[in-house]
Tab-separated table of C-alpha atoms in Angstrom:
chain	number	residue	atom	x	y	z
A	121	MET	CA	41.326	53.711	72.720
A	122	THR	CA	39.182	52.818	69.708
A	123	ASN	CA	38.538	49.313	68.447
A	124	ALA	CA	37.562	47.808	65.094
A	125	PHE	CA	36.592	44.241	64.201
A	126	LEU	CA	37.546	42.773	60.823
A	127	ILE	CA	35.420	39.636	60.436
A	128	ILE	CA	36.477	37.657	57.389
A	129	ASP	CA	34.087	35.501	55.336
A	130	ALA	CA	31.786	34.394	58.172
A	131	GLN	CA	29.340	32.982	55.645
A	132	VAL	CA	27.018	30.002	55.539
A	133	ASP	CA	29.072	28.032	53.010
A	134	PHE	CA	32.117	28.163	55.310
A	135	CYS	CA	30.510	28.244	58.742
A	136	HIS	CA	27.495	25.926	58.615
A	137	PRO	CA	28.018	22.140	58.734
A	138	GLU	CA	25.926	21.794	55.576
A	139	GLY	CA	27.784	24.576	53.758
A	140	ALA	CA	29.451	23.876	50.432
A	141	LEU	CA	32.958	24.396	51.834
A	142	PHE	CA	32.464	23.947	55.572
A	143	VAL	CA	35.516	24.679	57.709
A	144	PRO	CA	35.448	22.357	60.742
A	145	GLY	CA	35.252	24.450	63.896
A	146	ALA	CA	33.843	27.494	62.119
A	147	ASN	CA	30.399	27.215	63.692
A	148	GLU	CA	31.979	27.428	67.156
A	149	ASP	CA	34.137	30.330	65.957
A	150	ILE	CA	30.985	32.177	64.934
A	151	ASP	CA	29.443	31.600	68.354
A	152	ARG	CA	32.497	33.148	70.027
A	153	ILE	CA	32.536	36.122	67.657
A	154	ALA	CA	28.837	36.746	68.244
A	155	ARG	CA	29.315	36.598	72.027
A	156	LEU	CA	32.105	39.167	71.798
A	157	ILE	CA	29.878	41.524	69.830
A	158	HIS	CA	26.964	41.128	72.242
A	159	GLN	CA	29.120	41.432	75.358
A	160	TYR	CA	31.376	44.295	74.262
A	161	ALA	CA	29.111	46.223	71.894
A	162	HIS	CA	29.948	49.555	73.523
A	163	GLN	CA	33.695	48.947	73.185
A	164	ILE	CA	33.572	47.984	69.511
A	165	ASP	CA	33.586	51.183	67.474
A	166	HIS	CA	33.524	49.784	63.942
A	167	ILE	CA	32.838	46.411	62.326
A	168	VAL	CA	33.824	45.336	58.827
A	169	VAL	CA	32.557	42.005	57.500
A	170	THR	CA	33.884	40.587	54.258
A	171	LEU	CA	31.836	38.478	51.882
A	172	ASP	CA	33.541	35.979	49.612
A	173	THR	CA	31.399	36.185	46.467
A	174	HIS	CA	31.824	34.174	43.281
A	175	GLN	CA	30.420	33.539	39.861
A	176	LEU	CA	29.650	29.911	39.036
A	177	LEU	CA	32.212	29.940	36.206
A	178	ASP	CA	35.049	30.886	38.538
A	179	ILE	CA	38.583	29.732	37.781
A	180	ALA	CA	38.593	27.746	41.028
A	181	HIS	CA	35.349	25.873	40.279
A	182	PRO	CA	35.180	22.570	38.344
A	183	GLN	CA	33.065	23.900	35.466
A	184	PHE	CA	35.891	26.214	34.366
A	185	TRP	CA	38.161	23.295	33.410
A	186	GLN	CA	38.019	20.066	31.450
A	187	ASN	CA	40.394	17.364	30.276
A	188	ALA	CA	40.755	15.996	26.749
A	189	GLU	CA	37.723	13.764	27.339
A	190	GLY	CA	35.582	16.705	28.398
A	191	LYS	CA	35.535	15.680	32.081
A	192	HIS	CA	35.669	18.369	34.749
A	193	PRO	CA	38.227	18.010	37.560
A	194	ASP	CA	37.259	16.421	40.848
A	195	LEU	CA	36.967	18.627	43.901
A	196	PHE	CA	40.298	19.510	45.514
A	197	THR	CA	42.252	18.657	42.360
A	198	VAL	CA	45.503	20.634	42.200
A	199	ILE	CA	46.151	22.119	38.754
A	200	SER	CA	49.753	23.062	37.998
A	201	ALA	CA	51.221	25.171	35.223
A	202	GLU	CA	52.753	21.978	33.851
A	203	ASP	CA	49.323	20.322	33.779
A	204	VAL	CA	47.940	23.213	31.756
A	205	LYS	CA	50.950	23.319	29.430
A	206	ASN	CA	50.604	19.591	28.724
A	207	GLY	CA	46.854	19.775	28.164
A	208	LEU	CA	45.993	17.636	31.171
A	209	TRP	CA	43.566	20.383	32.209
A	210	ILE	CA	42.199	22.822	29.659
A	211	PRO	CA	40.598	26.172	30.573
A	212	ARG	CA	37.206	26.504	28.894
A	213	PHE	CA	37.044	30.295	29.150
A	214	SER	CA	39.588	33.129	28.747
A	215	ALA	CA	42.252	30.512	28.065
A	216	ASP	CA	45.240	32.833	27.711
A	217	LYS	CA	44.475	34.703	30.922
A	218	ALA	CA	43.812	31.447	32.768
A	219	ARG	CA	47.195	30.036	31.720
A	220	GLN	CA	48.942	33.251	32.729
A	221	TYR	CA	47.187	33.169	36.086
A	222	ILE	CA	48.208	29.590	36.896
A	223	GLN	CA	51.813	30.382	35.992
A	224	ALA	CA	51.827	33.590	38.059
A	225	LEU	CA	50.307	31.825	41.066
A	226	GLU	CA	52.942	29.105	40.858
A	227	THR	CA	55.739	31.642	40.494
A	228	ASP	CA	54.515	33.420	43.627
A	229	GLY	CA	55.037	30.117	45.418
A	230	GLN	CA	52.568	30.495	48.261
A	231	PHE	CA	49.577	28.542	46.981
A	232	GLN	CA	48.871	25.996	44.276
A	233	HIS	CA	45.656	26.242	42.277
A	234	VAL	CA	43.011	24.084	43.949
A	235	ILE	CA	39.564	23.258	42.603
A	236	TRP	CA	36.985	24.057	45.274
A	237	PRO	CA	33.306	23.176	45.498
A	238	GLU	CA	31.079	25.851	44.012
A	239	HIS	CA	30.725	28.151	47.003
A	240	CYS	CA	29.478	31.599	47.984
A	241	LEU	CA	27.740	32.004	44.635
A	242	ILE	CA	26.434	35.522	44.231
A	243	GLY	CA	22.858	35.773	45.498
A	244	SER	CA	22.870	32.307	47.071
A	245	SER	CA	22.024	31.392	50.655
A	246	GLY	CA	25.573	30.072	51.028
A	247	ALA	CA	26.969	33.551	50.398
A	248	ALA	CA	24.941	35.042	53.258
A	249	LEU	CA	26.339	35.837	56.682
A	250	HIS	CA	25.787	33.116	59.257
A	251	ASP	CA	22.510	33.825	61.094
A	252	THR	CA	24.150	33.855	64.526
A	253	LEU	CA	26.611	36.520	63.452
A	254	LEU	CA	23.966	38.526	61.619
A	255	ALA	CA	21.821	38.680	64.757
A	256	ALA	CA	24.805	39.991	66.733
A	257	LEU	CA	25.609	42.576	64.066
A	258	LYS	CA	22.028	43.819	63.983
A	259	ASN	CA	21.984	44.128	67.763
A	260	TRP	CA	25.273	46.073	67.678
A	261	ALA	CA	23.993	48.375	64.936
A	262	HIS	CA	20.834	49.155	66.930
A	263	LEU	CA	22.800	49.831	70.118
A	264	ARG	CA	25.434	51.969	68.422
A	265	ASP	CA	23.176	53.692	65.879
A	266	GLN	CA	25.636	52.879	63.128
A	267	ASP	CA	25.874	50.299	60.378
A	268	TYR	CA	28.458	47.593	60.064
A	269	ARG	CA	30.349	47.719	56.768
A	270	ALA	CA	30.155	44.814	54.298
A	271	VAL	CA	32.853	44.358	51.645
A	272	GLN	CA	32.540	41.870	48.780
A	273	LYS	CA	35.546	40.147	47.261
A	274	GLY	CA	36.024	37.477	44.624
A	275	LEU	CA	33.599	38.481	41.880
A	276	TYR	CA	36.311	38.708	39.228
A	277	PRO	CA	36.359	35.093	38.022
A	278	LEU	CA	39.920	34.820	36.695
A	279	THR	CA	41.831	34.924	39.978
A	280	GLU	CA	41.523	33.619	43.499
A	281	HIS	CA	40.802	36.364	46.010
A	282	PHE	CA	41.675	34.814	49.369
A	283	GLY	CA	42.851	38.015	51.004
A	284	VAL	CA	40.394	40.776	51.794
A	285	PHE	CA	42.552	43.524	50.363
A	286	GLN	CA	43.805	42.159	47.044
A	287	ALA	CA	43.424	39.243	44.629
A	288	GLN	CA	46.085	36.518	44.644
A	289	VAL	CA	47.192	37.679	41.199
A	290	PRO	CA	45.997	41.250	40.609
A	291	ASP	CA	44.977	42.187	37.073
A	292	PRO	CA	46.127	45.726	36.207
A	293	ALA	CA	42.988	46.179	34.102
A	294	VAL	CA	40.606	45.212	36.919
A	295	PRO	CA	40.592	47.727	39.814
A	296	GLU	CA	38.748	45.401	42.218
A	297	THR	CA	41.730	43.028	42.150
A	298	GLN	CA	44.182	45.742	43.261
A	299	PHE	CA	45.065	46.529	46.867
A	300	ASN	CA	42.028	48.086	48.544
A	301	VAL	CA	43.584	51.257	49.924
A	302	ALA	CA	40.210	52.634	51.030
A	303	LEU	CA	39.503	49.603	53.220
A	304	ALA	CA	42.952	49.657	54.801
A	305	SER	CA	42.581	53.390	55.481
A	306	ASP	CA	39.147	52.845	56.997
A	307	LEU	CA	40.583	50.338	59.477
A	308	ASP	CA	43.677	52.425	60.156
A	309	ARG	CA	41.486	55.070	61.839
A	310	PHE	CA	41.289	52.810	64.909
A	311	ASP	CA	43.825	52.078	67.616
A	312	THR	CA	43.293	48.324	67.623
A	313	ILE	CA	42.052	46.064	64.823
A	314	TYR	CA	40.843	42.615	65.852
A	315	ILE	CA	40.975	40.080	63.018
A	316	MET	CA	38.858	36.907	63.004
A	317	GLY	CA	36.882	34.693	60.642
A	318	GLU	CA	37.473	31.973	58.072
A	319	ALA	CA	39.560	30.315	57.080
A	320	LYS	CA	42.688	30.736	59.147
A	321	SER	CA	44.713	28.846	56.534
A	322	HIS	CA	43.604	30.934	53.570
A	323	CYS	CA	41.560	34.133	53.707
A	324	VAL	CA	42.565	35.271	57.196
A	325	ALA	CA	46.239	34.533	56.593
A	326	ASN	CA	46.318	36.246	53.219
A	327	SER	CA	44.484	39.296	54.529
A	328	LEU	CA	47.085	39.600	57.271
A	329	LYS	CA	49.952	39.174	54.813
A	330	GLN	CA	48.546	41.828	52.511
A	331	LEU	CA	48.288	44.356	55.337
A	332	LEU	CA	51.830	43.609	56.480
A	333	ASP	CA	53.150	43.896	52.915
A	334	PHE	CA	51.310	47.061	51.877
A	335	ALA	CA	50.677	48.844	55.186
A	336	PRO	CA	53.449	47.651	57.524
A	337	ALA	CA	52.965	50.601	59.875
A	338	MET	CA	49.646	49.040	60.903
A	339	SER	CA	51.275	45.892	62.304
A	340	GLU	CA	51.239	46.954	65.953
A	341	LYS	CA	47.504	47.688	65.759
A	342	LEU	CA	46.640	44.142	64.697
A	343	VAL	CA	45.333	41.416	67.003
A	344	LEU	CA	44.619	37.916	65.690
A	345	VAL	CA	41.786	36.373	67.729
A	346	THR	CA	43.061	32.824	67.503
A	347	ASP	CA	40.033	30.914	68.784
A	348	CYS	CA	37.734	32.737	66.355
A	349	MET	CA	39.225	31.158	63.226
A	350	SER	CA	39.857	27.626	61.931
A	351	ASP	CA	41.840	25.993	59.129
A	352	VAL	CA	40.612	24.274	56.007
A	353	THR	CA	41.170	20.609	56.881
A	354	GLY	CA	44.764	19.561	56.303
A	355	MET	CA	45.888	22.936	54.981
A	356	GLY	CA	46.933	24.819	58.097
A	357	TYR	CA	50.601	24.433	57.213
A	358	LEU	CA	50.148	26.746	54.220
A	359	ALA	CA	49.767	29.769	56.477
A	360	ASP	CA	52.412	28.920	59.074
A	361	PRO	CA	55.067	31.163	57.454
A	362	ILE	CA	52.632	34.095	57.402
A	363	TYR	CA	51.847	33.816	61.101
A	364	ALA	CA	55.505	33.294	61.992
A	365	ASP	CA	56.392	36.464	60.094
A	366	ALA	CA	53.533	38.358	61.761
A	367	TRP	CA	54.873	37.405	65.192
A	368	THR	CA	58.237	38.998	64.365
A	369	LYS	CA	56.425	42.191	63.307
A	370	ASN	CA	54.664	42.653	66.658
A	371	VAL	CA	51.240	41.470	65.560
A	372	ARG	CA	49.492	40.256	68.702
A	373	PHE	CA	47.798	36.886	69.148
A	374	ALA	CA	45.022	36.507	71.735
A	375	GLU	CA	41.985	34.415	72.573
A	376	ALA	CA	38.492	35.878	72.686
A	377	ALA	CA	38.291	35.744	76.481
A	378	ASP	CA	41.373	37.935	76.828
A	379	ILE	CA	40.929	40.775	74.363
A	380	PHE	CA	38.888	43.199	76.455
A	381	VAL	CA	40.208	42.386	79.927
């Protein structure tokens, strides 16, 4: 049996208490993930880490928007299609595409558009892997004589890109926002795919949903390592339908202590 780890967005801005968008519990999640890699290095055949990576002028950052007085929205402001239509919040860049995006996101019905702190800016220390995880990955790579794979997501600034495999609202003209067939195929080479990382409520949940939607035959290979992921505070309910659906599709749920016993 072959095993792959998919470690989602285990970056400083999410996983360090001083990170720009710290997810409570994420630092302990990272410790557990690192212990798994150290302890079971010879049973882990492939590791993919994803890196949430943004421009400063991202549609989910305050600087992208302003009101009639020129004020940027506060952090965690929810911007609706009605707000944009009525001029309550005005996109400062690519206005037509921004309006279309907000409407499409709302029509999809899963997530509203939230303004986040500037996070995981390209080239910043916050976009780097957490040091504890990086040390474990380097140790694994030395032991196995193979590199871990790093996959960036989120650089296209006109859509959220929670899920690893596809943007929330794909743009037909932007290939990086489309479903990442190559990444799914890479993981599908393995008998079991362990999924972990941050945040359970957003990027982990959406990555799972995208796999189940676009590659449903992979469902029985998937294991959610439940104590190696945490929710954005107060937002866990957003992903409940995704995990409930996954359960009906034979996705397995396990804690770190149980996955290699």
